[in-house]
PDB file of C-alpha atoms in Angstrom:
ATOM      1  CA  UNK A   1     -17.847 -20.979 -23.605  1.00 43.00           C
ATOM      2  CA  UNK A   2     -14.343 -22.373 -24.067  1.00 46.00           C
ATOM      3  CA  UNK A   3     -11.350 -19.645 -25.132  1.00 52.00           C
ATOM      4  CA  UNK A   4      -9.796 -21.173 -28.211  1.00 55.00           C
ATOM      5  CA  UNK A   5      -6.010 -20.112 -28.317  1.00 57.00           C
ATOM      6  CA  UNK A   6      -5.399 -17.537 -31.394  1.00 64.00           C
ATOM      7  CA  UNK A   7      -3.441 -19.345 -34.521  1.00 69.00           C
ATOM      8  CA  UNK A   8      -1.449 -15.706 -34.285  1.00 69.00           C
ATOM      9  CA  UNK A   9      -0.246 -16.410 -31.482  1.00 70.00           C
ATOM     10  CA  UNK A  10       1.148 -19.737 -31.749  1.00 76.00           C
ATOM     11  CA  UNK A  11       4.610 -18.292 -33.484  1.00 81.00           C
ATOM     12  CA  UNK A  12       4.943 -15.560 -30.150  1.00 76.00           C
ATOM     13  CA  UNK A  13       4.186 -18.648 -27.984  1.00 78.00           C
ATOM     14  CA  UNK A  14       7.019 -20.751 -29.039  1.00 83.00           C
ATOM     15  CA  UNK A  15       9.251 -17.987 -29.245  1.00 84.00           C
ATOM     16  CA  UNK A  16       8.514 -17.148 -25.085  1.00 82.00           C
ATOM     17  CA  UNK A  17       8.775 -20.922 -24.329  1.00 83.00           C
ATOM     18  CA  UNK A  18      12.079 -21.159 -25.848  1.00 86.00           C
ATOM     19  CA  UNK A  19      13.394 -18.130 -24.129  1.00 85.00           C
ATOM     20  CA  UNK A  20      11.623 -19.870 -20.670  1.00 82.00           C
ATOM     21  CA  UNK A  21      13.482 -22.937 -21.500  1.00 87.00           C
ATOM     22  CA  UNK A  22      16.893 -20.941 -21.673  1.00 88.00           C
ATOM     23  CA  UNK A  23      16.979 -18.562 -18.849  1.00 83.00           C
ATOM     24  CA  UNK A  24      15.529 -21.813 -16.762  1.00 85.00           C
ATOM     25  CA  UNK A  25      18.959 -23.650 -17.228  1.00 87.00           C
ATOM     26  CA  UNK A  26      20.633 -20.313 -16.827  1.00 85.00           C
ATOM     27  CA  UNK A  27      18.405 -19.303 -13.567  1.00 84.00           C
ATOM     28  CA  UNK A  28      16.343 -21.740 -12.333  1.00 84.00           C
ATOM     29  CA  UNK A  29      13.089 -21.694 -13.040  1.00 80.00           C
ATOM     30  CA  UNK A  30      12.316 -19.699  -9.367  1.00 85.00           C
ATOM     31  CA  UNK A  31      14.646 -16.765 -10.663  1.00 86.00           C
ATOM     32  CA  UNK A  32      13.890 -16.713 -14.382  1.00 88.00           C
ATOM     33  CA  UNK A  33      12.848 -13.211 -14.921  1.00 88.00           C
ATOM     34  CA  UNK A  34      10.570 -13.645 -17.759  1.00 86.00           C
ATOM     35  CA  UNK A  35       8.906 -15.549 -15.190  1.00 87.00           C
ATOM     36  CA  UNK A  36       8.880 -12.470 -12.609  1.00 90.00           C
ATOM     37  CA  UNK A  37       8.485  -9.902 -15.449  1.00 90.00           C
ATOM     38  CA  UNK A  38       5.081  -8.580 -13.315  1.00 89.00           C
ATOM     39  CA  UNK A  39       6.785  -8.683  -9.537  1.00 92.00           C
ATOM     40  CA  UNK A  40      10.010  -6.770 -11.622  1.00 94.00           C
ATOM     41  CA  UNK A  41       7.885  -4.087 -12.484  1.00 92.00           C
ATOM     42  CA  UNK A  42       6.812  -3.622  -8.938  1.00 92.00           C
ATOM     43  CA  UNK A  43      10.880  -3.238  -7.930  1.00 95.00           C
ATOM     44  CA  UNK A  44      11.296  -0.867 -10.486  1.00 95.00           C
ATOM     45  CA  UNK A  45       8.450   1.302  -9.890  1.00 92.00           C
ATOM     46  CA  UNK A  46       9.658   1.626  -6.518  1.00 94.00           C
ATOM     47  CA  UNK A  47      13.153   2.222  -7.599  1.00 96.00           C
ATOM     48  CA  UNK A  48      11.680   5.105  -9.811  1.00 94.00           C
ATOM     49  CA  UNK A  49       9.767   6.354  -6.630  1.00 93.00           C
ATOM     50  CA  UNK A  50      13.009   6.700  -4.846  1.00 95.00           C
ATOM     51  CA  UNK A  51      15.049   7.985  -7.690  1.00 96.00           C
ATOM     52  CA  UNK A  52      12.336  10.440  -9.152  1.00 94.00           C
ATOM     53  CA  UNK A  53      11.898  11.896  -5.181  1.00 93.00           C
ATOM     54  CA  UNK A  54      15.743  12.904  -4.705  1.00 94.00           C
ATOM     55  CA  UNK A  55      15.613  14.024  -8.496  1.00 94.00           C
ATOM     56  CA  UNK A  56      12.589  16.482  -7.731  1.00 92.00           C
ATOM     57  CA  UNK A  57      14.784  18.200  -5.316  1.00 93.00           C
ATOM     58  CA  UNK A  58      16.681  19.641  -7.620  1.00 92.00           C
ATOM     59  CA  UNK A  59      14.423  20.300 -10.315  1.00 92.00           C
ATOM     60  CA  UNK A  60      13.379  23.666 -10.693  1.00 91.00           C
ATOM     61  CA  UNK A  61      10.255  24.616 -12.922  1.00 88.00           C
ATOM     62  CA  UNK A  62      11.998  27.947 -14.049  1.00 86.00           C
ATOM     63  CA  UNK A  63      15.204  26.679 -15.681  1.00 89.00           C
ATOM     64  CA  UNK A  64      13.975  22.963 -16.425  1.00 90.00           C
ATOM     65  CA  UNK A  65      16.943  22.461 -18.848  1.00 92.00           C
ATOM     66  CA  UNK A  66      19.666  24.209 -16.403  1.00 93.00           C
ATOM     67  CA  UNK A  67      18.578  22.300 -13.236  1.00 93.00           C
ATOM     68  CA  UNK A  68      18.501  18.863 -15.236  1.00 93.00           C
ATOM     69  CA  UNK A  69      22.093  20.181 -16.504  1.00 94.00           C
ATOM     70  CA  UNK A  70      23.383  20.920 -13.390  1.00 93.00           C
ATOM     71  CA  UNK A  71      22.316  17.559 -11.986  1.00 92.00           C
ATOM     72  CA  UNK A  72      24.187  15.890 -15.334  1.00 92.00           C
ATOM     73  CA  UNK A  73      27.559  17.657 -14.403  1.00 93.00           C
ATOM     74  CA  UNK A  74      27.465  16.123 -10.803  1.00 92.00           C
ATOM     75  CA  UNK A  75      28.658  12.717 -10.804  1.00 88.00           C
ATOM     76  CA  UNK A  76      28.430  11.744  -7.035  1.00 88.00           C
ATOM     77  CA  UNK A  77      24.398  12.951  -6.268  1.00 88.00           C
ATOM     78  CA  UNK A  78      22.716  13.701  -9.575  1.00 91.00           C
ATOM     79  CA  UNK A  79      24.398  12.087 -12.374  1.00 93.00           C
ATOM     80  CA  UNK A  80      24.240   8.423 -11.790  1.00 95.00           C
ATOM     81  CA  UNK A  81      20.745   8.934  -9.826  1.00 96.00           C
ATOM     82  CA  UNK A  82      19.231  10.338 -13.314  1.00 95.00           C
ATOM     83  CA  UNK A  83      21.133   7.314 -14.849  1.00 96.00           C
ATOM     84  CA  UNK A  84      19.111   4.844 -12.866  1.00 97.00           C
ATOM     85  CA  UNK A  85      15.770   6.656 -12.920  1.00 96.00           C
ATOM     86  CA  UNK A  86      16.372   6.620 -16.692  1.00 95.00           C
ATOM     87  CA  UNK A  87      17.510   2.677 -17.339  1.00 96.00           C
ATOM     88  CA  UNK A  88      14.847   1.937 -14.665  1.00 96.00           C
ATOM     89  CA  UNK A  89      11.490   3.328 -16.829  1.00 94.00           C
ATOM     90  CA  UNK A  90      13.359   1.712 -19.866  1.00 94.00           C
ATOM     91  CA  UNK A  91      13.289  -1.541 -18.248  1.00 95.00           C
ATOM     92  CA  UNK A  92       9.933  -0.683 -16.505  1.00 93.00           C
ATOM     93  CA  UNK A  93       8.457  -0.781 -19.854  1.00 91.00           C
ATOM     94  CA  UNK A  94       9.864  -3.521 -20.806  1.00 92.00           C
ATOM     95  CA  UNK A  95       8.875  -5.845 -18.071  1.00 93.00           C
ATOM     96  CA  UNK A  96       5.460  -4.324 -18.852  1.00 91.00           C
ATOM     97  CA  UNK A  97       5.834  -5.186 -22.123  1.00 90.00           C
ATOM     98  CA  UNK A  98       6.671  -8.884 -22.187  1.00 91.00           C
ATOM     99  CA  UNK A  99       4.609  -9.193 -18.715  1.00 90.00           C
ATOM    100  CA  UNK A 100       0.900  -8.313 -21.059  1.00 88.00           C
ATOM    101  CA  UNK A 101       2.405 -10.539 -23.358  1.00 87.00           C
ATOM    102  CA  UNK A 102       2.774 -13.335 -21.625  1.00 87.00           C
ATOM    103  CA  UNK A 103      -0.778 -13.030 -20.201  1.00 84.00           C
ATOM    104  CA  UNK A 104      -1.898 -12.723 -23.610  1.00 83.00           C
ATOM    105  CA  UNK A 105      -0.343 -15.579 -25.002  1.00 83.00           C
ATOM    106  CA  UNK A 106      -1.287 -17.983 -22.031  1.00 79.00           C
ATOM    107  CA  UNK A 107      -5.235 -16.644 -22.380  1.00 76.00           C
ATOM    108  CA  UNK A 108      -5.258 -14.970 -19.199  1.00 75.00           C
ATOM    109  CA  UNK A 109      -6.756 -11.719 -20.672  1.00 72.00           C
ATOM    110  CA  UNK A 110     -10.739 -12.840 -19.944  1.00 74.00           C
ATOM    111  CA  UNK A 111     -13.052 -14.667 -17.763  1.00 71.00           C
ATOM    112  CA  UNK A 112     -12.098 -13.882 -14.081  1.00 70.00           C
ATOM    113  CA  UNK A 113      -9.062 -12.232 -15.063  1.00 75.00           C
ATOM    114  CA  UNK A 114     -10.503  -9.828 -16.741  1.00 82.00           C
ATOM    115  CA  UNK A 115     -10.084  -7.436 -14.433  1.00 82.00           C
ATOM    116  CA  UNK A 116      -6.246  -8.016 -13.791  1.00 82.00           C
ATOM    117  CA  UNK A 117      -5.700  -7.471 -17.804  1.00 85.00           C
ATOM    118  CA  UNK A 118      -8.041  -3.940 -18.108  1.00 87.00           C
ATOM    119  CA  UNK A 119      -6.157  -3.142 -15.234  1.00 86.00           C
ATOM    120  CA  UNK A 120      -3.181  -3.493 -16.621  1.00 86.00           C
ATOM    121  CA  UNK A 121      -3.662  -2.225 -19.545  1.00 87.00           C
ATOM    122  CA  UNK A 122      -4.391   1.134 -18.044  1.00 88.00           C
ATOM    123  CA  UNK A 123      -0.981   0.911 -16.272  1.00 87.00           C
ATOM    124  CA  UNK A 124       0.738   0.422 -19.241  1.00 87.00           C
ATOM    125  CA  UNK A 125      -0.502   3.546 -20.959  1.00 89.00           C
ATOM    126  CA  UNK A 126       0.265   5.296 -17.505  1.00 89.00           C
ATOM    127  CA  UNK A 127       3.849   3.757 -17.532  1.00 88.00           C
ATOM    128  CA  UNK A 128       4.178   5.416 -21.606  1.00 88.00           C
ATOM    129  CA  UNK A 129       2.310   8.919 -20.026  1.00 90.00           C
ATOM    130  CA  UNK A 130       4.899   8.404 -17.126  1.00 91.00           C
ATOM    131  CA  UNK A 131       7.763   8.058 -19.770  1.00 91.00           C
ATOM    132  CA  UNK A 132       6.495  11.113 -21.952  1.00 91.00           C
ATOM    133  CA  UNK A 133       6.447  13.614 -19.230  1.00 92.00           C
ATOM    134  CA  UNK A 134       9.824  12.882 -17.882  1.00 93.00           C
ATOM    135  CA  UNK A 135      11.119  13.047 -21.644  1.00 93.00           C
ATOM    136  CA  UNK A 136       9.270  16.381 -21.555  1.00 91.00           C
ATOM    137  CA  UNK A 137      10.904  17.960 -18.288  1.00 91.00           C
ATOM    138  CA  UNK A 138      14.447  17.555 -19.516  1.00 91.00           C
ATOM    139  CA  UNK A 139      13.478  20.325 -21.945  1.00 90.00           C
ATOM    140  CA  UNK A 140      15.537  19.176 -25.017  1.00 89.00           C
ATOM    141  CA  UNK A 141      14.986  18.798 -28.273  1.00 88.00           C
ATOM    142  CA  UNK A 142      13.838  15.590 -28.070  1.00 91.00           C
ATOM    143  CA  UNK A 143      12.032  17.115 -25.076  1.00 89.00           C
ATOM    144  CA  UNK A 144      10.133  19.885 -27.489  1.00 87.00           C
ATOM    145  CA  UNK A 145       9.119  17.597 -30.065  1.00 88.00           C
ATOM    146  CA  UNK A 146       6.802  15.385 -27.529  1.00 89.00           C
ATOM    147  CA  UNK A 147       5.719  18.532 -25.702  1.00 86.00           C
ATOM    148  CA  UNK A 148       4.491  20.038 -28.908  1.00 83.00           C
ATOM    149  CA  UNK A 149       2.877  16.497 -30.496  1.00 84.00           C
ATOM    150  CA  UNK A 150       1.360  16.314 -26.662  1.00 80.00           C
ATOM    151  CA  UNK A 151      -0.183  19.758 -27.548  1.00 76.00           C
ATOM    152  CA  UNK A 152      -1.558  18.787 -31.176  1.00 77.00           C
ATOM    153  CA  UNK A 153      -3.265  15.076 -29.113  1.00 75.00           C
ATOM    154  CA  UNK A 154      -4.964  17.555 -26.692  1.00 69.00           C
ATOM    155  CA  UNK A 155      -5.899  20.532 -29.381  1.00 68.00           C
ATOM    156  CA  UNK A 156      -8.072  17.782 -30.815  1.00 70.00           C
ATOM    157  CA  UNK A 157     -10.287  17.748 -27.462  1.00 64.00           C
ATOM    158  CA  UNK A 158     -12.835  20.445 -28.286  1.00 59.00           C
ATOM    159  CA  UNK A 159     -12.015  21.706 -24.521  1.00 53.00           C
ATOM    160  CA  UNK A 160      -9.388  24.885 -25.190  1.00 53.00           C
ATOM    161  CA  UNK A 161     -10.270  27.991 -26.524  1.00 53.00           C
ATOM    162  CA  UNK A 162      -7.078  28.620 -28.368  1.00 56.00           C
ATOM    163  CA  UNK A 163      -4.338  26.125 -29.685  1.00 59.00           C
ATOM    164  CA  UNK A 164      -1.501  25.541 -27.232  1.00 62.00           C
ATOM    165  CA  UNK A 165       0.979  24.245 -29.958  1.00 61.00           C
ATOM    166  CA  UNK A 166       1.618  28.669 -30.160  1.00 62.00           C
ATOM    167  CA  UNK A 167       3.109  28.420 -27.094  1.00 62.00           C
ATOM    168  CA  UNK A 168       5.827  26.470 -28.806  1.00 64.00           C
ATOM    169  CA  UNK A 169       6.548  28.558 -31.508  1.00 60.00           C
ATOM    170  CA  UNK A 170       9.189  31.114 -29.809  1.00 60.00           C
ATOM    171  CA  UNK A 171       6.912  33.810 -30.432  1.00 61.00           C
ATOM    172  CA  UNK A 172       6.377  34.189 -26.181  1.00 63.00           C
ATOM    173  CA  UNK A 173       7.736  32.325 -23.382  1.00 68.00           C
ATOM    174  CA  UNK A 174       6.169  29.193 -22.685  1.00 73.00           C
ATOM    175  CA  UNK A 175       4.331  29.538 -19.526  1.00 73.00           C
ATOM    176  CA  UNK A 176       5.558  27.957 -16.065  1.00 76.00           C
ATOM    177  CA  UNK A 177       2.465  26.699 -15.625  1.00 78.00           C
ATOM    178  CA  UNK A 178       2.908  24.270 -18.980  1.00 81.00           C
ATOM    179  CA  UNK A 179       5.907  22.890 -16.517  1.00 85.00           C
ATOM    180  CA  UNK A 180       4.218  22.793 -13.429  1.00 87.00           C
ATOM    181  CA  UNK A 181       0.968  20.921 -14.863  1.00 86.00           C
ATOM    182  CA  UNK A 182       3.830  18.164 -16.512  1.00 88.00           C
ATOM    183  CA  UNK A 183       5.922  17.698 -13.505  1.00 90.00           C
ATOM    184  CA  UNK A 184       2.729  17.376 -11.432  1.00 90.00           C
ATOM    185  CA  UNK A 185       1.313  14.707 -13.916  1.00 89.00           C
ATOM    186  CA  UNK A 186       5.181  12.693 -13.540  1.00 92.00           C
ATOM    187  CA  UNK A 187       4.804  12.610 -10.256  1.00 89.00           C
ATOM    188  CA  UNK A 188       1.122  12.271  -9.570  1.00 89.00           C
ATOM    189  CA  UNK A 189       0.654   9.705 -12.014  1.00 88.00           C
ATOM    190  CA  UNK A 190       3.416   7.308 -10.533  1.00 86.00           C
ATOM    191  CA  UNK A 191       2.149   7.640  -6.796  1.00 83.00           C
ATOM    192  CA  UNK A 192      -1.493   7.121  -8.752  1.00 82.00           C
ATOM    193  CA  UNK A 193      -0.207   3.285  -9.725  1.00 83.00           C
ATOM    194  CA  UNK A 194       0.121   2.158  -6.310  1.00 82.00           C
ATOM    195  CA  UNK A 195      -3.782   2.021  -6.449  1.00 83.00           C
ATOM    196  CA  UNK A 196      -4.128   0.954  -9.724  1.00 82.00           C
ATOM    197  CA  UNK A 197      -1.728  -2.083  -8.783  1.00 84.00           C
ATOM    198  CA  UNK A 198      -4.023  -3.021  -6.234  1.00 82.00           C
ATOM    199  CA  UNK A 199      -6.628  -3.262  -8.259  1.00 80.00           C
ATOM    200  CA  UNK A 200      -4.993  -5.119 -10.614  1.00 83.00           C
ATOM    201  CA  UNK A 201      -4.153  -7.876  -8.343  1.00 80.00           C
ATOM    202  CA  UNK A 202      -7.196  -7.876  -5.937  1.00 77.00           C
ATOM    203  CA  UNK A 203      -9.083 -10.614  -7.740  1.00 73.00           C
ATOM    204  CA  UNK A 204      -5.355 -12.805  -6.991  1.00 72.00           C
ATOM    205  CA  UNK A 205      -5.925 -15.334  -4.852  1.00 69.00           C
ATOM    206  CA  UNK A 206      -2.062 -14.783  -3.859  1.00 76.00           C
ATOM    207  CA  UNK A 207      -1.074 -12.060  -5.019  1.00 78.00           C
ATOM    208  CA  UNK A 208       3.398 -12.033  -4.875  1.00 82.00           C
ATOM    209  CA  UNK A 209       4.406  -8.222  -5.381  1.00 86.00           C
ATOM    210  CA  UNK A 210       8.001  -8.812  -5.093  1.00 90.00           C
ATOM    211  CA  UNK A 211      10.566 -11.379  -6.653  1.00 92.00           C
ATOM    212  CA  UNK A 212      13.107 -13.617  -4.905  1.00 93.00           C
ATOM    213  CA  UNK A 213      15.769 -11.267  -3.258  1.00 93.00           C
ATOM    214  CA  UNK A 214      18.655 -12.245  -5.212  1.00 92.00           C
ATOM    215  CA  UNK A 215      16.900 -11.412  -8.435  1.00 93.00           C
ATOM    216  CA  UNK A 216      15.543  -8.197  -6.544  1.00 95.00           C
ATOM    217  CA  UNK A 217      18.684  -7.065  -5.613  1.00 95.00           C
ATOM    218  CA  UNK A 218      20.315  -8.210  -8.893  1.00 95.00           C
ATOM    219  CA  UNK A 219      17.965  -6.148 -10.828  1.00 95.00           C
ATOM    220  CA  UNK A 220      19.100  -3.333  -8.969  1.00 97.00           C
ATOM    221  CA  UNK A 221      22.637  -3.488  -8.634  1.00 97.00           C
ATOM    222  CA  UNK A 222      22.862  -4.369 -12.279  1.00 96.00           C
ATOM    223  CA  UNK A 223      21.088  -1.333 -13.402  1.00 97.00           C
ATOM    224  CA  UNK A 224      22.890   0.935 -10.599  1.00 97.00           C
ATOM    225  CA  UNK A 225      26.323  -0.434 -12.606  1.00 97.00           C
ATOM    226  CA  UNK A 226      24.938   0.514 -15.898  1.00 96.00           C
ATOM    227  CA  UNK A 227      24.060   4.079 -14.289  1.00 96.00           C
ATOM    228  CA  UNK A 228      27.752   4.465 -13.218  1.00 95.00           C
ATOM    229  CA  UNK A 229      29.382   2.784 -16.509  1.00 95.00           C
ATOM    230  CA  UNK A 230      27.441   4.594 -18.955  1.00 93.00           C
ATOM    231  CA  UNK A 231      26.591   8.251 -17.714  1.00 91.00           C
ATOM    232  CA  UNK A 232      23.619  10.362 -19.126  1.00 90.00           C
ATOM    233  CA  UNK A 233      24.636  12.908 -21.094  1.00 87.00           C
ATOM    234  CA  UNK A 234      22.195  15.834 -22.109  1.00 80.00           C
TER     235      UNK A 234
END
């Protein structure tokens, strides 16, 4: 049966084939990254990978806010590293982002590609899980609020005995096992979407993981410059 386009649609449609039009006399069509939005979110996984790896070194489970501090104050190993883990998920999501929508807005979200867009839609809810947890580890406010929201999603699962939004209240020290079970889940769940990125382009009948090299290493130098322009803070 024939897949009639969606009159929604039409107004996102023109909108991406004006931007294509753009960064194509800007780029090249071969370089335009709304083109490579899918093969950038491959680079910047594995930037994240490499970033996230030295990062964990210096985490420590015990003084989550401290260690993330301490890394903050150093500007040669830690500082700029969290920088470019940090822009790196931003732009991770949005490459994810405008990558589903551009499958959804050329109709490649059924038939044999079916798989390729469930697929990917359970990578993008890992890449927000991804995002939540490290948001969590930095042990902020910020970092509070989505611990304790995380704890009212999961009280609603008729699994726990006893609800683990009290462990947030100040009345006793939230356990180290709280920050063991999210640091495993930030780091499990990454290395967990190497598979999941097979799967999602296993029905391919050429499957390109990576984009051109200068747009590779462009992506990557840009967003190292950010890191080094415009420091974290805490």
């Amino acid at each position: 049966m024939p897949h009639h386009p969606s009159p929604a649609l039409t107004p996102v449609r023109r909108l991406l084939a004006a931007a294509d039009r753009g960064l194509n006399r800007l780029y090249g069509w071969r370089h335009n990254p709304l083109y490579q939005s899918g093969t950038l979110v491959v680079v910047l996984w594995l930037v994240l990978l490499a970033t996230g790896l030295w990062l964990l070194l210096f985490y420590r489970i015990g003084q989550p806010w401290a260690s993330v501090a301490r890394l903050t104050a150093d500007p040669w190993t830690g500082n700029w590293v969290r920088g470019l883990h940090r822009y790196a998920s931003d732009a991770a999501v949005v490459a994810t982002l405008v990558h589903a929508l551009r499958m959804l807005v050329q109709h490649r979200s059924w038939g044999p590609r079916t798989l390729a867009w469930v697929s990917g839609v359970v990578l993008l809810f890992f890449v927000f899980v991804c995002g939540w947890t490290g948001f969590v580890m930095v042990w902020d406010g910020f970092g509070l609020a989505l611990a304790e929201e995380g704890a009212r999603i999961l009280e609603a699962v008729p699994l726990l005995s006893e609800p683990i939004r009290r462990a947030f209240t100040g009345e006793r020290p939230v356990p180290d096992a709280f920050f063991f079970l999210n640091l495993f889940l930030h780091v499990a769940l990454p290395l967990g979407l190497g598979l999941l990125l097979w799967l999602h382009v296993s029905r391919l009948a050429r499957p390109v993981l990576l984009p051109p090299r200068p747009l590779l290493w462009g992506t990557v130098g840009v967003l190292t410059a950010v890191a080094v322009a415009w420091p974290l803070g805490m």
